[in-house]
Every structure is written in structure tokens, then in C-alpha cells.
mmCIF file of C-alpha atoms and ligand atoms in Angstrom:
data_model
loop_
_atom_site.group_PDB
_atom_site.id
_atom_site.type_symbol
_atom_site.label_atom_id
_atom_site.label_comp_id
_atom_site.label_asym_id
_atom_site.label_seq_id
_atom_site.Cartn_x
_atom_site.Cartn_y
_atom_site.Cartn_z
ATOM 1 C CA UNK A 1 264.721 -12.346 -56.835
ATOM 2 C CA UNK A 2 261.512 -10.594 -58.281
ATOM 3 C CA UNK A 3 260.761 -11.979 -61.636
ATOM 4 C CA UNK A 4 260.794 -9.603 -65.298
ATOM 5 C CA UNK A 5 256.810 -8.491 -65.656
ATOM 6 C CA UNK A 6 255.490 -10.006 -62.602
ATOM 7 C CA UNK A 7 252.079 -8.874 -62.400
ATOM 8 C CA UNK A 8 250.604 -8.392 -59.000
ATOM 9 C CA UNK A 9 249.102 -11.572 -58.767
ATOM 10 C CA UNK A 10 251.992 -13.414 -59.022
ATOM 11 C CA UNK A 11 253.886 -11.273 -56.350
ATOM 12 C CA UNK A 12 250.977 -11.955 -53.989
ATOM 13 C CA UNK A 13 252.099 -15.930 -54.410
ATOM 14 C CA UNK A 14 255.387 -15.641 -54.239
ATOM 15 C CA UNK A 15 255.546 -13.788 -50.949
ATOM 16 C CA UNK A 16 252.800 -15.072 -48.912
ATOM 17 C CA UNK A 17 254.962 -16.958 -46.618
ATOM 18 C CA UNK A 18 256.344 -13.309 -45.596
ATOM 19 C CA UNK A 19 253.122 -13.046 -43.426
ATOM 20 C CA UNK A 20 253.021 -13.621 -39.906
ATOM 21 C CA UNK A 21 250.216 -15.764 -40.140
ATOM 22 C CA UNK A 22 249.934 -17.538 -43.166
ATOM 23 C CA UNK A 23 247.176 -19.253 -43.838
ATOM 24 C CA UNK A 24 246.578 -17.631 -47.199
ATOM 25 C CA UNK A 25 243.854 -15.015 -45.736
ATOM 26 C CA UNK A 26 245.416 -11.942 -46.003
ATOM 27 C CA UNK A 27 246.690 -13.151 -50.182
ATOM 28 C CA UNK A 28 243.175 -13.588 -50.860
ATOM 29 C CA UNK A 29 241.825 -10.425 -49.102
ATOM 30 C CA UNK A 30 244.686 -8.189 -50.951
ATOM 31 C CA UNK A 31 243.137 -9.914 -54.478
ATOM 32 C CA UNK A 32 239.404 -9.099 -53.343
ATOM 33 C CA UNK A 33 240.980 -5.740 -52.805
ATOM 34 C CA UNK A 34 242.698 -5.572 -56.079
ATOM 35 C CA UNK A 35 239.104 -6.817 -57.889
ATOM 36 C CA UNK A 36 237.458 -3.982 -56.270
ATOM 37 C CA UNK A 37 240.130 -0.921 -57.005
ATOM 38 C CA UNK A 38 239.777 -2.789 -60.910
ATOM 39 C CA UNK A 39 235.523 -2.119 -60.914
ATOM 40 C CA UNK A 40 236.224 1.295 -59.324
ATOM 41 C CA UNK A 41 238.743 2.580 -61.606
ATOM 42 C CA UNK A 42 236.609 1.660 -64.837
ATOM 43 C CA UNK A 43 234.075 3.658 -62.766
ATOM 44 C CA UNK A 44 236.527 6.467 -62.126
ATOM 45 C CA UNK A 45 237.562 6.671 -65.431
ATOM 46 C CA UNK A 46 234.294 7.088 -67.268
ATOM 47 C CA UNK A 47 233.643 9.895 -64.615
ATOM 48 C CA UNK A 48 234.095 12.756 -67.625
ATOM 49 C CA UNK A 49 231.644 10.461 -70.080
ATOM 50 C CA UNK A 50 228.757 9.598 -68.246
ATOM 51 C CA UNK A 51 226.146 12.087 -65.843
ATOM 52 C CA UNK A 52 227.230 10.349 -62.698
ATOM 53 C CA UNK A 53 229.088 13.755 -61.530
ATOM 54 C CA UNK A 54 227.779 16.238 -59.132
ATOM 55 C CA UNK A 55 226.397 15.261 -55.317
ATOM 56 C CA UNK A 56 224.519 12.312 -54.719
ATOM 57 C CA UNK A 57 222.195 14.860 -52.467
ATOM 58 C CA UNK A 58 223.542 12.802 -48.885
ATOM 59 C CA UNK A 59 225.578 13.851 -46.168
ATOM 60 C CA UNK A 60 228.510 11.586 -44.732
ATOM 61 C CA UNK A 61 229.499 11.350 -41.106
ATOM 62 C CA UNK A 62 231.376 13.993 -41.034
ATOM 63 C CA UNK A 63 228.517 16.595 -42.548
ATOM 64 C CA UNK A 64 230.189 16.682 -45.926
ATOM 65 C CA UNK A 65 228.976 16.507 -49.836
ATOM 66 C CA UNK A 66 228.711 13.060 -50.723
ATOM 67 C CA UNK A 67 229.528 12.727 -54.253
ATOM 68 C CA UNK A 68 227.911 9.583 -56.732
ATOM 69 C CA UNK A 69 231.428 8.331 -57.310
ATOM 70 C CA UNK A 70 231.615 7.992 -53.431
ATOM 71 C CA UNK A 71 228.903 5.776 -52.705
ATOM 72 C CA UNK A 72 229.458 3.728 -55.641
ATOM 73 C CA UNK A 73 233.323 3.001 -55.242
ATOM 74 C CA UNK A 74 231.968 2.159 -51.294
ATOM 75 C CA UNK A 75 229.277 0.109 -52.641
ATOM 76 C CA UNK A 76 231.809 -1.936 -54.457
ATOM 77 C CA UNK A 77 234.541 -2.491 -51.900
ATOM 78 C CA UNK A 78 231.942 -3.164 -49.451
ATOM 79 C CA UNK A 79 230.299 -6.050 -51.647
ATOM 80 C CA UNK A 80 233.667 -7.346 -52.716
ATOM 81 C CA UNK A 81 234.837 -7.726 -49.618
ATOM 82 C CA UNK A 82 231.180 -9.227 -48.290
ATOM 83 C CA UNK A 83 230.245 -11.634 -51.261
ATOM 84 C CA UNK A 84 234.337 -12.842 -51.080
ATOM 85 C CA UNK A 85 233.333 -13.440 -46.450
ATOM 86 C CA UNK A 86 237.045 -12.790 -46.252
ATOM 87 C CA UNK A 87 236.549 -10.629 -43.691
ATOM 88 C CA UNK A 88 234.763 -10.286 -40.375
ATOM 89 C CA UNK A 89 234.121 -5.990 -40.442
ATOM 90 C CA UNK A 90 234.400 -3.234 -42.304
ATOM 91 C CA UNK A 91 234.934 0.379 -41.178
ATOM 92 C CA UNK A 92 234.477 2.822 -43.674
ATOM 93 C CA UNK A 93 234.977 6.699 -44.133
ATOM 94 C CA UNK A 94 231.184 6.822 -45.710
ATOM 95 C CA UNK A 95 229.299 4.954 -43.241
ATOM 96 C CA UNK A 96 228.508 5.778 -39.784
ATOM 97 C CA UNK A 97 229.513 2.926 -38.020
ATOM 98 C CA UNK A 98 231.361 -0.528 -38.673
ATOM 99 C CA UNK A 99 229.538 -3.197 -40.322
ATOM 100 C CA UNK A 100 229.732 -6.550 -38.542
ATOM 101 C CA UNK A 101 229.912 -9.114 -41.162
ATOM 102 C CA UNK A 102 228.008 -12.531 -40.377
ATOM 103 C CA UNK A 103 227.639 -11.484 -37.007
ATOM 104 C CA UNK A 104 228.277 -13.949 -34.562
ATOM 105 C CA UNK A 105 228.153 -16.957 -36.905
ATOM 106 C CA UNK A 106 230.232 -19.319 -35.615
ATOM 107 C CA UNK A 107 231.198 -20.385 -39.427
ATOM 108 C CA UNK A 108 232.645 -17.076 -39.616
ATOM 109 C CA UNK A 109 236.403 -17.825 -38.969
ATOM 110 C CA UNK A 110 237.516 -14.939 -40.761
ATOM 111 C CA UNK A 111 240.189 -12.881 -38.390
ATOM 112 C CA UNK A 112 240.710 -9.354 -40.334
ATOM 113 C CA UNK A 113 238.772 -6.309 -40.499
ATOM 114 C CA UNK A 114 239.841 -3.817 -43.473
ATOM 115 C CA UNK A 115 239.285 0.038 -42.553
ATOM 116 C CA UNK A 116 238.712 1.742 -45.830
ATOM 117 C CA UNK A 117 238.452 5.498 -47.443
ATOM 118 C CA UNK A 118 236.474 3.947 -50.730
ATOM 119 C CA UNK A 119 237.312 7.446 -52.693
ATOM 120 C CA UNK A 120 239.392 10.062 -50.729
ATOM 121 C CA UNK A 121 239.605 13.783 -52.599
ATOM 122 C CA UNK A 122 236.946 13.065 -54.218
ATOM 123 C CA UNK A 123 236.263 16.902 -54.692
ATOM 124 C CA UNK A 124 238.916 16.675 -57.289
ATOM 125 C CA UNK A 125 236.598 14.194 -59.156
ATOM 126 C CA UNK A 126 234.823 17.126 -60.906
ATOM 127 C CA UNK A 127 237.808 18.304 -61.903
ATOM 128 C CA UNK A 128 239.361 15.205 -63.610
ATOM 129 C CA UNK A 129 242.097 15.362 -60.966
ATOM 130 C CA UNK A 130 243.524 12.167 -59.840
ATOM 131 C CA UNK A 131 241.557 10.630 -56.522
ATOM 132 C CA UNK A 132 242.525 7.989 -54.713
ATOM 133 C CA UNK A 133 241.423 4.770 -52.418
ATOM 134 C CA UNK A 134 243.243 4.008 -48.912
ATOM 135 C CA UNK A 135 243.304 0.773 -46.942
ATOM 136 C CA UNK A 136 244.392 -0.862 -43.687
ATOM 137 C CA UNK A 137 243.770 -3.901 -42.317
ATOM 138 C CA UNK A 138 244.473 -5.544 -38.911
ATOM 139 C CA UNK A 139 243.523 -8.900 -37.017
ATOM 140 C CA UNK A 140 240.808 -8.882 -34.729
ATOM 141 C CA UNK A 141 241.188 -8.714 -31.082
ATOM 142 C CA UNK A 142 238.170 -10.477 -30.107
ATOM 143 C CA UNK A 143 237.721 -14.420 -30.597
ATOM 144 C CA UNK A 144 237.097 -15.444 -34.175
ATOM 145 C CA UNK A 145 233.691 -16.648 -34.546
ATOM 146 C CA UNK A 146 232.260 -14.129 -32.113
ATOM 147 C CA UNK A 147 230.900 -11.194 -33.098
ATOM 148 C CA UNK A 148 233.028 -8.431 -34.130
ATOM 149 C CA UNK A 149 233.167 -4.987 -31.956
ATOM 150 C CA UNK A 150 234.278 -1.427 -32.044
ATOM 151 C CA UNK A 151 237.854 -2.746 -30.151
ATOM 152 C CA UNK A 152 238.388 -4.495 -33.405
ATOM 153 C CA UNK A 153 238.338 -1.227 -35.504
ATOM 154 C CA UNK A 154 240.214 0.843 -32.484
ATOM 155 C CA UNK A 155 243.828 -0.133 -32.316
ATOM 156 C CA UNK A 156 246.868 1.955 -32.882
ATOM 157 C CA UNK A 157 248.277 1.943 -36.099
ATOM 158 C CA UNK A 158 251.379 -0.015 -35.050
ATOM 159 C CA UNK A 159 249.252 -3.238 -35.204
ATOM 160 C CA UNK A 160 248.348 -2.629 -38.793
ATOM 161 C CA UNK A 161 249.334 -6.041 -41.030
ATOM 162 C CA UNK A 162 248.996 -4.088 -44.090
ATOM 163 C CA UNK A 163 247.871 -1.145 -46.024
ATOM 164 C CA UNK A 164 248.225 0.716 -48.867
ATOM 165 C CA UNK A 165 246.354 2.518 -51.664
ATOM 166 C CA UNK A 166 245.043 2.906 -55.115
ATOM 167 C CA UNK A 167 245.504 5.790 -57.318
ATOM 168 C CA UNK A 168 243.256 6.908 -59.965
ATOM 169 C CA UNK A 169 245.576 9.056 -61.959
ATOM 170 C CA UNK A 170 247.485 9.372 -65.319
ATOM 171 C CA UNK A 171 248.032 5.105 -64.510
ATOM 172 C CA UNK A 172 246.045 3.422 -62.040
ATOM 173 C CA UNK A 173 248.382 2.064 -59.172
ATOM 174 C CA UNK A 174 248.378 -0.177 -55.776
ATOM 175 C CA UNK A 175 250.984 0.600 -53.628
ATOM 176 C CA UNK A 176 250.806 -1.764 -50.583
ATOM 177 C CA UNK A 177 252.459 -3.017 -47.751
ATOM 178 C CA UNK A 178 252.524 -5.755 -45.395
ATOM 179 C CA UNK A 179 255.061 -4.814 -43.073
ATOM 180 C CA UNK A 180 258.451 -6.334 -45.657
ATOM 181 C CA UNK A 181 258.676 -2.633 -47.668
ATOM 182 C CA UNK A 182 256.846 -0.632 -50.064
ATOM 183 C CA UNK A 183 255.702 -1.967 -53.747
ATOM 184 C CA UNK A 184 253.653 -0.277 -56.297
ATOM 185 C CA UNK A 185 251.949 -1.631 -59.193
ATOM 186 C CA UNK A 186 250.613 -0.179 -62.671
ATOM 187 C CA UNK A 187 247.356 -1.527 -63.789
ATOM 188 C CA UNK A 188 247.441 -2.198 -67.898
ATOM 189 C CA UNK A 189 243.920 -1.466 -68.738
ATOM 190 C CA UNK A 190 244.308 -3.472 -71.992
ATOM 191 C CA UNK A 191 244.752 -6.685 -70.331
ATOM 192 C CA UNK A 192 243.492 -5.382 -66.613
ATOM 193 C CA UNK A 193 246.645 -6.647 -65.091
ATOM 194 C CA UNK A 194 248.850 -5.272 -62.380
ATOM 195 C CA UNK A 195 252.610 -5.329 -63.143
ATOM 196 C CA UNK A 196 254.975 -4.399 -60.549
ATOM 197 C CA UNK A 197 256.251 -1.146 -61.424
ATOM 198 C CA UNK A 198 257.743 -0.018 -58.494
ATOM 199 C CA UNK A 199 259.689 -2.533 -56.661
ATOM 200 C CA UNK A 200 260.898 -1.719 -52.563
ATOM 201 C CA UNK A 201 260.114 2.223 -52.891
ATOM 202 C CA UNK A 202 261.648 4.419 -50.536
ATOM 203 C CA UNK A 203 261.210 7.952 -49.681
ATOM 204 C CA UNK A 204 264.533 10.224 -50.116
ATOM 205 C CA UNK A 205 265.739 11.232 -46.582
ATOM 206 C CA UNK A 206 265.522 14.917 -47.441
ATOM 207 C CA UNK A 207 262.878 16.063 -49.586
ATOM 208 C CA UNK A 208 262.551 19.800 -51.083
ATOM 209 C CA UNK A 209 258.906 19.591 -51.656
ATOM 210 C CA UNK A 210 256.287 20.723 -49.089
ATOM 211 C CA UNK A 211 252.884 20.164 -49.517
ATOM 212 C CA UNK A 212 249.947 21.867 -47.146
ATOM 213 C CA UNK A 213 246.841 23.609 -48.048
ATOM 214 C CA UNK A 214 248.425 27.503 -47.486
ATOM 215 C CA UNK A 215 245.109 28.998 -47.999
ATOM 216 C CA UNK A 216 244.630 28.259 -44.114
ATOM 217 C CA UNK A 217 248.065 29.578 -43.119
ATOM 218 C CA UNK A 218 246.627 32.479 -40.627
ATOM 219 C CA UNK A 219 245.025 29.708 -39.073
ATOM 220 C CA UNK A 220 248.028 27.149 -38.660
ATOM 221 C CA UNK A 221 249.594 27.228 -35.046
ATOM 222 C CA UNK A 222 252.950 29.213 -34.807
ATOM 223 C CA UNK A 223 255.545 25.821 -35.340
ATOM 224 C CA UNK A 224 254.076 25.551 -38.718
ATOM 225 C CA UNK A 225 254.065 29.229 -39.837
ATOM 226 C CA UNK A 226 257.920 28.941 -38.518
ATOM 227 C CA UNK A 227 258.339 25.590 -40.701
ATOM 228 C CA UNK A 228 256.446 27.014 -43.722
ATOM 229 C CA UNK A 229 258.580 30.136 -43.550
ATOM 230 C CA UNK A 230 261.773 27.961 -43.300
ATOM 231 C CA UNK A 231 261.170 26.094 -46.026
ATOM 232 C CA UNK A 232 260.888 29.197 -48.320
ATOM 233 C CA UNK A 233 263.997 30.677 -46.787
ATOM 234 C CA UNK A 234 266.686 30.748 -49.038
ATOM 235 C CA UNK A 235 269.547 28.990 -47.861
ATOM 236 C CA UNK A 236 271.363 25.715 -48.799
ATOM 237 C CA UNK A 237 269.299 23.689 -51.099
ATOM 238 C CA UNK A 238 266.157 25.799 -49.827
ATOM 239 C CA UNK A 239 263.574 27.532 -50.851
ATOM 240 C CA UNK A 240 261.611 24.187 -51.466
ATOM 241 C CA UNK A 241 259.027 23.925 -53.972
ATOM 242 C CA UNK A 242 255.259 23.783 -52.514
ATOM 243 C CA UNK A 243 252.890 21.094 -54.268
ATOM 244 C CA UNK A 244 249.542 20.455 -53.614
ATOM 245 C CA UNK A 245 247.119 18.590 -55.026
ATOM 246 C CA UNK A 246 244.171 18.387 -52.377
ATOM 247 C CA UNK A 247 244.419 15.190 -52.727
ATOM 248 C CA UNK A 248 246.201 13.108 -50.111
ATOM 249 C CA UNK A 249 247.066 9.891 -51.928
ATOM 250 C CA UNK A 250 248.308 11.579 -54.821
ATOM 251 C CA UNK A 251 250.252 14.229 -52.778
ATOM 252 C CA UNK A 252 251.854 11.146 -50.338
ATOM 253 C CA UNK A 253 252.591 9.326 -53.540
ATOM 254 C CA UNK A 254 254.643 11.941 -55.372
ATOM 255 C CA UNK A 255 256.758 13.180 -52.657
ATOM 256 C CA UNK A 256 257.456 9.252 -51.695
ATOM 257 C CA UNK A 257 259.074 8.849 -55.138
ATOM 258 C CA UNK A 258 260.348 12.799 -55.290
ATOM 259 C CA UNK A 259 261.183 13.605 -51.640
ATOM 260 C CA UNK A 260 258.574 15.589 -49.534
ATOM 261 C CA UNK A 261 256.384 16.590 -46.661
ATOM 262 C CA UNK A 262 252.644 16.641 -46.779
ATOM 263 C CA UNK A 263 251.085 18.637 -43.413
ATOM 264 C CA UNK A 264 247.495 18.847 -42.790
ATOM 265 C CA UNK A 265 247.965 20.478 -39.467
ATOM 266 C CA UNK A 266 245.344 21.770 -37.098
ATOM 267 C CA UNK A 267 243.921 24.963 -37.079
ATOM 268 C CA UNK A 268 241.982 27.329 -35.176
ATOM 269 C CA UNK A 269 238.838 25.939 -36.003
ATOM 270 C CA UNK A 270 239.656 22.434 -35.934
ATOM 271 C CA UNK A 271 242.058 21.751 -33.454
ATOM 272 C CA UNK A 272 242.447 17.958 -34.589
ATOM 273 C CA UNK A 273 242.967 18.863 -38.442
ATOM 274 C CA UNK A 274 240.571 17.267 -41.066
ATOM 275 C CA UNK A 275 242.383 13.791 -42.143
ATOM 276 C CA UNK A 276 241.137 11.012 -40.168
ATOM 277 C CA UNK A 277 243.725 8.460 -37.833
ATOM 278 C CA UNK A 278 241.940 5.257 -38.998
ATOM 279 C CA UNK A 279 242.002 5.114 -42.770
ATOM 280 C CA UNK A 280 243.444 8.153 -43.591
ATOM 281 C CA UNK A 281 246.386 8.835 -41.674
ATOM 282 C CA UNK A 282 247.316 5.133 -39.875
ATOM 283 C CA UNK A 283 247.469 3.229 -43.876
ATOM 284 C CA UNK A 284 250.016 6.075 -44.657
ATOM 285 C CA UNK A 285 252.069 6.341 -41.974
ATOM 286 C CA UNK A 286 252.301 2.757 -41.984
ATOM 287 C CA UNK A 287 253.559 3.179 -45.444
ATOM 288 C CA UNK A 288 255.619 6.192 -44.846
ATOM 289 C CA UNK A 289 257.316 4.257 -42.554
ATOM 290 C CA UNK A 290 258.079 1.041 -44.609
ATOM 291 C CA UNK A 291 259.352 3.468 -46.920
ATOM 292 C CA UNK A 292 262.086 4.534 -44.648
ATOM 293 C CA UNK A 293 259.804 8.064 -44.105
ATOM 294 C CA UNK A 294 257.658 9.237 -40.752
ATOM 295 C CA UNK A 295 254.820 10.283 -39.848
ATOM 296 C CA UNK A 296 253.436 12.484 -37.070
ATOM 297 C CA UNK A 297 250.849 14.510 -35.239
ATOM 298 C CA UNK A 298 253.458 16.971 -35.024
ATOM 299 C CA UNK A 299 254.307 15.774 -31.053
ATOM 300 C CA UNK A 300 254.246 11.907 -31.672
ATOM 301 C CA UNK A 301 253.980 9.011 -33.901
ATOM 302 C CA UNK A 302 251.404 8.670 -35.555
ATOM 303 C CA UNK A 303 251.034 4.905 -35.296
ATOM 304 C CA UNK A 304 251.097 5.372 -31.809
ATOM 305 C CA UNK A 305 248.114 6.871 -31.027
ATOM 306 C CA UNK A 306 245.689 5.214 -29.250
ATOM 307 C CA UNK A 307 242.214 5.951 -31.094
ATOM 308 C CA UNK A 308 239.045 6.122 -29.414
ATOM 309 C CA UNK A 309 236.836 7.430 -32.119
ATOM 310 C CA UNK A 310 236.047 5.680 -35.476
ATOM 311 C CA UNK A 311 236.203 8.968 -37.543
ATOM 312 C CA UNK A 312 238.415 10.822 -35.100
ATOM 313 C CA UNK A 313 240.779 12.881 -36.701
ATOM 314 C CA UNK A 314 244.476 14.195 -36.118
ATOM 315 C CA UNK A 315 246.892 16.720 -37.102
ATOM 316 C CA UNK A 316 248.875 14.910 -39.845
ATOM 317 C CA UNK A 317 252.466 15.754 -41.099
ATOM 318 C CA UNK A 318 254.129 13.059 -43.516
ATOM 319 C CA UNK A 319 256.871 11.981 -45.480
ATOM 320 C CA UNK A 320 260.910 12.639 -45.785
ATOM 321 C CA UNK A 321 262.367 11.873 -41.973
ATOM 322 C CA UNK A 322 264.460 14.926 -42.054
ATOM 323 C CA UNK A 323 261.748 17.170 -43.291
ATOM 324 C CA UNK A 324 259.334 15.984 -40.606
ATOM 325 C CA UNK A 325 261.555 15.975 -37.824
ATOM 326 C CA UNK A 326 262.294 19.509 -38.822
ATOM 327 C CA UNK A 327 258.877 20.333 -38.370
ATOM 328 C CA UNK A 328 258.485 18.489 -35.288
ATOM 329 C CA UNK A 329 261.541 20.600 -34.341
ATOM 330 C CA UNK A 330 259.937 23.776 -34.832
ATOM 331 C CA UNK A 331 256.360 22.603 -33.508
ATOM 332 C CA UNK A 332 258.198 22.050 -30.270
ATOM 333 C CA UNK A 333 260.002 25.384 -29.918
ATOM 334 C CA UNK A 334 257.143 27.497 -30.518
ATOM 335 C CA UNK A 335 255.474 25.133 -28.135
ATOM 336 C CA UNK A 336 257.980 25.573 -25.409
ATOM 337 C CA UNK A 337 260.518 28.419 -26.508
ATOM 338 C CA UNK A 338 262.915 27.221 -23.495
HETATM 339 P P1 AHM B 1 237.941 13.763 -48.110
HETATM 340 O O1 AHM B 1 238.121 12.528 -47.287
HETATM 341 O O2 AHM B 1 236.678 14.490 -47.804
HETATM 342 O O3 AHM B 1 238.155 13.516 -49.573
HETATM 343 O O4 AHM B 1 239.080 14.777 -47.612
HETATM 344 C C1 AHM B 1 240.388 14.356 -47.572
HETATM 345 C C2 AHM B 1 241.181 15.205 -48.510
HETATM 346 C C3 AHM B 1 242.594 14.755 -48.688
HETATM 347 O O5 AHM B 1 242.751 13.843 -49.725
HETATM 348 C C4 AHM B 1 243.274 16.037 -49.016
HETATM 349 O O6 AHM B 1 244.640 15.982 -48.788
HETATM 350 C C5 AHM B 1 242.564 17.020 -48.148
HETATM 351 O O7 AHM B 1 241.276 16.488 -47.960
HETATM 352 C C6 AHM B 1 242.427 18.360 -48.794
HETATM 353 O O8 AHM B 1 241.725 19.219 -47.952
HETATM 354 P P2 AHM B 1 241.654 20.803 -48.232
HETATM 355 O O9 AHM B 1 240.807 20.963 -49.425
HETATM 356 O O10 AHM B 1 241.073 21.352 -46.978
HETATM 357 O O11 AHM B 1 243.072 21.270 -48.459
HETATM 358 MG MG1 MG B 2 238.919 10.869 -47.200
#
């Protein structure tokens, strides 16, 4: 029975012995996690007050605009994570490749590696629009105390042991999971305390809010032109409403609480989509998922796939079960008409 005002903290405690493995690890990793989300969000919210907008002049990975507020909230998960050696490797959206974290010392008997996007949408950062942070984390494959390798970073989303996210928006929230349901909690920046806010959420099993970028709609393949179209269609509760944000984490997190679908589906230029399996895609599905919602490439499960790539990416389509299986449904008939 969860406790008036427990603060995140406390909640971490009081449920450790949920986790498979408890040795107190993954508690302390989720806190390092929670320190870092409170050093970005002071960051985050100062964005408006101090010249740290605009591009830092570097390209990520994936050929894109880095912005400052980027590399610093990477900066600072990356050090949290390292100075706290609760973990043995980090993957993250803004760097290249994995970093192996006291390589090969045999001292190192940490067993989790965290897969991180430090500031996703961050091209609503200009804007004052709300950004967000995602996370998953798994165990290790290899032996602990060897060093850590790319098979450590590549597993399917089904082995995930927890994930979540922070929003940066009108309240700073983590929403998390470690496999036993959804929570969220609201930071109080008086006190910088996380209460939980949102105990065991749940997305609605039918949605009426679709959310997809429509400015690429030529492009979209012919199941999601039919879905789009269906879900304007007036009939029963439909036309839906379309919301979009640009910004995944906020987008996943209103239509978990209000009932929706968030595509980011392929197009002709990028057959795979833009949103990334690894820390992108995997930490939400996972979520969507504990949350009674789905996820899919439009074919399959999301957590499913078997990635190959660090920064591959995937069609993504996420939220409300009936709402995604309805656009699975009409993926697959203008796939195979028969
Ligand atoms: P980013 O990792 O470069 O920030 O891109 C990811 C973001 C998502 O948060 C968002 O849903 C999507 O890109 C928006 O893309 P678009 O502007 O093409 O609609
Ligand atoms: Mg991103």
C-alpha cells in the first residue's frame, strides 16, 4: 500500500525486492539517474535566461545539429553515471560508439549498461517547448569483470529491466518502469524532491488522439495514408483529434494519460523512419507495454526486434492497443490486399 507523499526515493526502497536480482544495483543506478535528470532540468530550465541556445557548431552520428543543451545534459548523465561506477557501459544517442567503463578491470563487478537519449526533441528547446530524456537499461551478457562489448548494447528490447523517461515540461517528471507497471513522479523544485504523482498509469484501450508528423504524409506508405484517413473519418466516436508536439516523450506521455497513437512511420526517403530502436523506441515500448499499450514497427513488436546497429532506426507506431492494432490492420491490407 503506497504511502501519502512518498517521494521517489522512498518508492525506490520500498520496492527493491520487486527486482529480479536484487542486490540493490539497479535502486542505486535509478537514484544516479534521478541526480542527473535533477542537474539537467535546472539546466533546461534556465535555457530562456542564459546564451547557451543555438548549435554547439558539431554534428552527431546521425549528421544532425547538435545543440549546447545536448552535449551538456550528455555530459552530465555520462559523469553521473561514471563518477557513481554503477555501471559497466553507456550507449548514447550523441556519441558514436559505446563507452566501456573501467574496461576490463576485474574490480568492475558492475552488471548493467544504461542506453540513453540525454535530450531527445531538442529542436523544441529554442522554442521553450517541453524536451525530454529517455532511458533503458539491461544486464550484460558478457561475464562481469570482463570487458564490456557491442553484444551488451544489442539485445532486443524484451530483455530490458527497466526504462523510462524524464520530461522537461510545465513539471518536471520520471516516469519509469522495471517490469511491475508504470509510475510517474513530479519533481518539486522548491525542495528538489520527487513525489509520486502518478501511481500504476495505464494507457486507455482506445484512444481518439493520433499523433504523426503529417507534413510527410505524401511520403508515408499506403497503410498509413489508409489509417490517417480513418481516423479523420467521421463515424462512431471518430474523427480523432491529431496532436503533435515533435517531441516524442512529451507526445508518448500525453496520449498514455489521454488515450493515443504516436506513428513515426517510414517514408520514401527513409525507409526505417527517424526514431532509433535502442533508446528511443525499445524504453517506450517497454513502457507502452507495462502500461497495458503496444508498440510496433507496423509488422511486429517492437521489443522483438533483434538490433544489429547501435543507432539503427525503425518505423515506430505507439500507444492505445486498439488504435495500433488498427493500424497494423491497415498496414497489412495495403501490404497484401488478399
Ligand atoms: P531527435 O532525437 O533528433 O531529437 O529526434 C527525435 C524527435 C522525436 O522526439 C520527435 O517525435 C521526432 O524527432 C520529431 O521529428 P519530426 O520533426 O521529423 O516530426
Ligand atoms: Mg532523440
Amino acid at each position: 500500500m503506497a504511502i501519502r507523499n512518498q517521494t521517489l526515493g522512498e518508492f525506490i526502497i520500498e520496492n527493491q525486492s520487486e527486482f529480479k536480482y536484487s542486490s540493490g544495483e539497479l535502486s542505486r543506478l535509478i537514484n544516479s539517474i534521478r541526480l542527473a535528470a535533477k542537474v539537467v532540468n535546472h539546466e533546461v530550465n534556465k535555457a530562456g535566461l542564459v546564451d547557451i541556445l543555438g548549435a554547439a557548431g558539431d554534428m552527431n552520428v546521425q549528421g544532425e545539429d547538435q545543440q549546447k543543451l545536448d552535449v551538456f545534459a550528455n555530459e552530465a548523465f555520462i559523469k553521473t553515471l561514471t563518477n557513481r561506477e554503477i555501471v559497466c557501459g553507456i550507449a548514447s544517442e550523441e556519441e558514436d560508439d559505446f563507452i566501456a567503463i573501467k574496461d576490463g578491470n576485474p574490480n568492475n563487478q558492475h552488471k548493467y549498461v544504461v542506453l540513453i537519449d540525454p535530450l531527445d526533441g531538442s529542436s523544441n528547446i529554442d522554442v521553450n517547448v517541453s524536451v525530454g530524456t529517455i532511458f533503458s537499461i539491461y544486464r550484460r551478457v558478457t561475464p562481469v569483470g570482463t570487458p564490456v562489448t557491442q553484444e551488451d548494447f544489442l539485445q532486443a528490447g524484451n530483455k530490458q529491466v527497466a526504462a523510462g523517461y524524464i520530461i522537461y515540461g510545465t513539471s518536471t517528471m520520471i516516469v519509469y518502469s522495471t517490469g511491475h507497471g508504470v509510475n510517474g513522479f513530479t519533481l518539486n523544485p522548491a525542495i528538489g524532491t520527487y513525489y509520486l504523482s502518478h501511481p500504476n498509469m495505464q494507457f486507455p484501450k482506445e484512444g481518439n488522439i493520433y499523433s504523426v508528423n503529417e507534413g510527410n504524409y505524401v511520403h508515408f506508405p499506403q497503410g498509413v495514408k489508409d489509417y490517417i484517413k480513418y481516423c479523420q473519418m467521421e463515424e462512431g466516436d471518430r474523427p480523432y483529434t491529431s496532436r503533435y508536439i515533435g517531441s516524442l516523450v512529451s507526445d508518448f506521455h500525453r496520449n498514455m494519460i489521454k488515450g493515443g497513437i504516436y506513428m513515426y512511420p517510414s517514408t520514401a526517403k527513409n525507409p526505417d523512419g527517424k526514431l532509433r530502436l535502442l533508446y528511443e523506441c525499445n524504453p517506450m515500448a517497454f513502457l507502452a507495454e507495462q502500461a497495458g499499450g503496444k508498440a510496433s514497427d507496423g509488422f511486429r513488436r517492437i521489443l522483438d526486434i533483434e538490433p544489429t546497429e547501435l543507432h539503427q532506426r525503425v518505423p515506430f507506431f505507439c500507444g492505445s492497443t486498439s488504435m495500433v492494432e488498427k493500424a497494423e490492420y491497415c498496414m497489412k491490407k495495403a501490404a497484401d490486399p488478399q
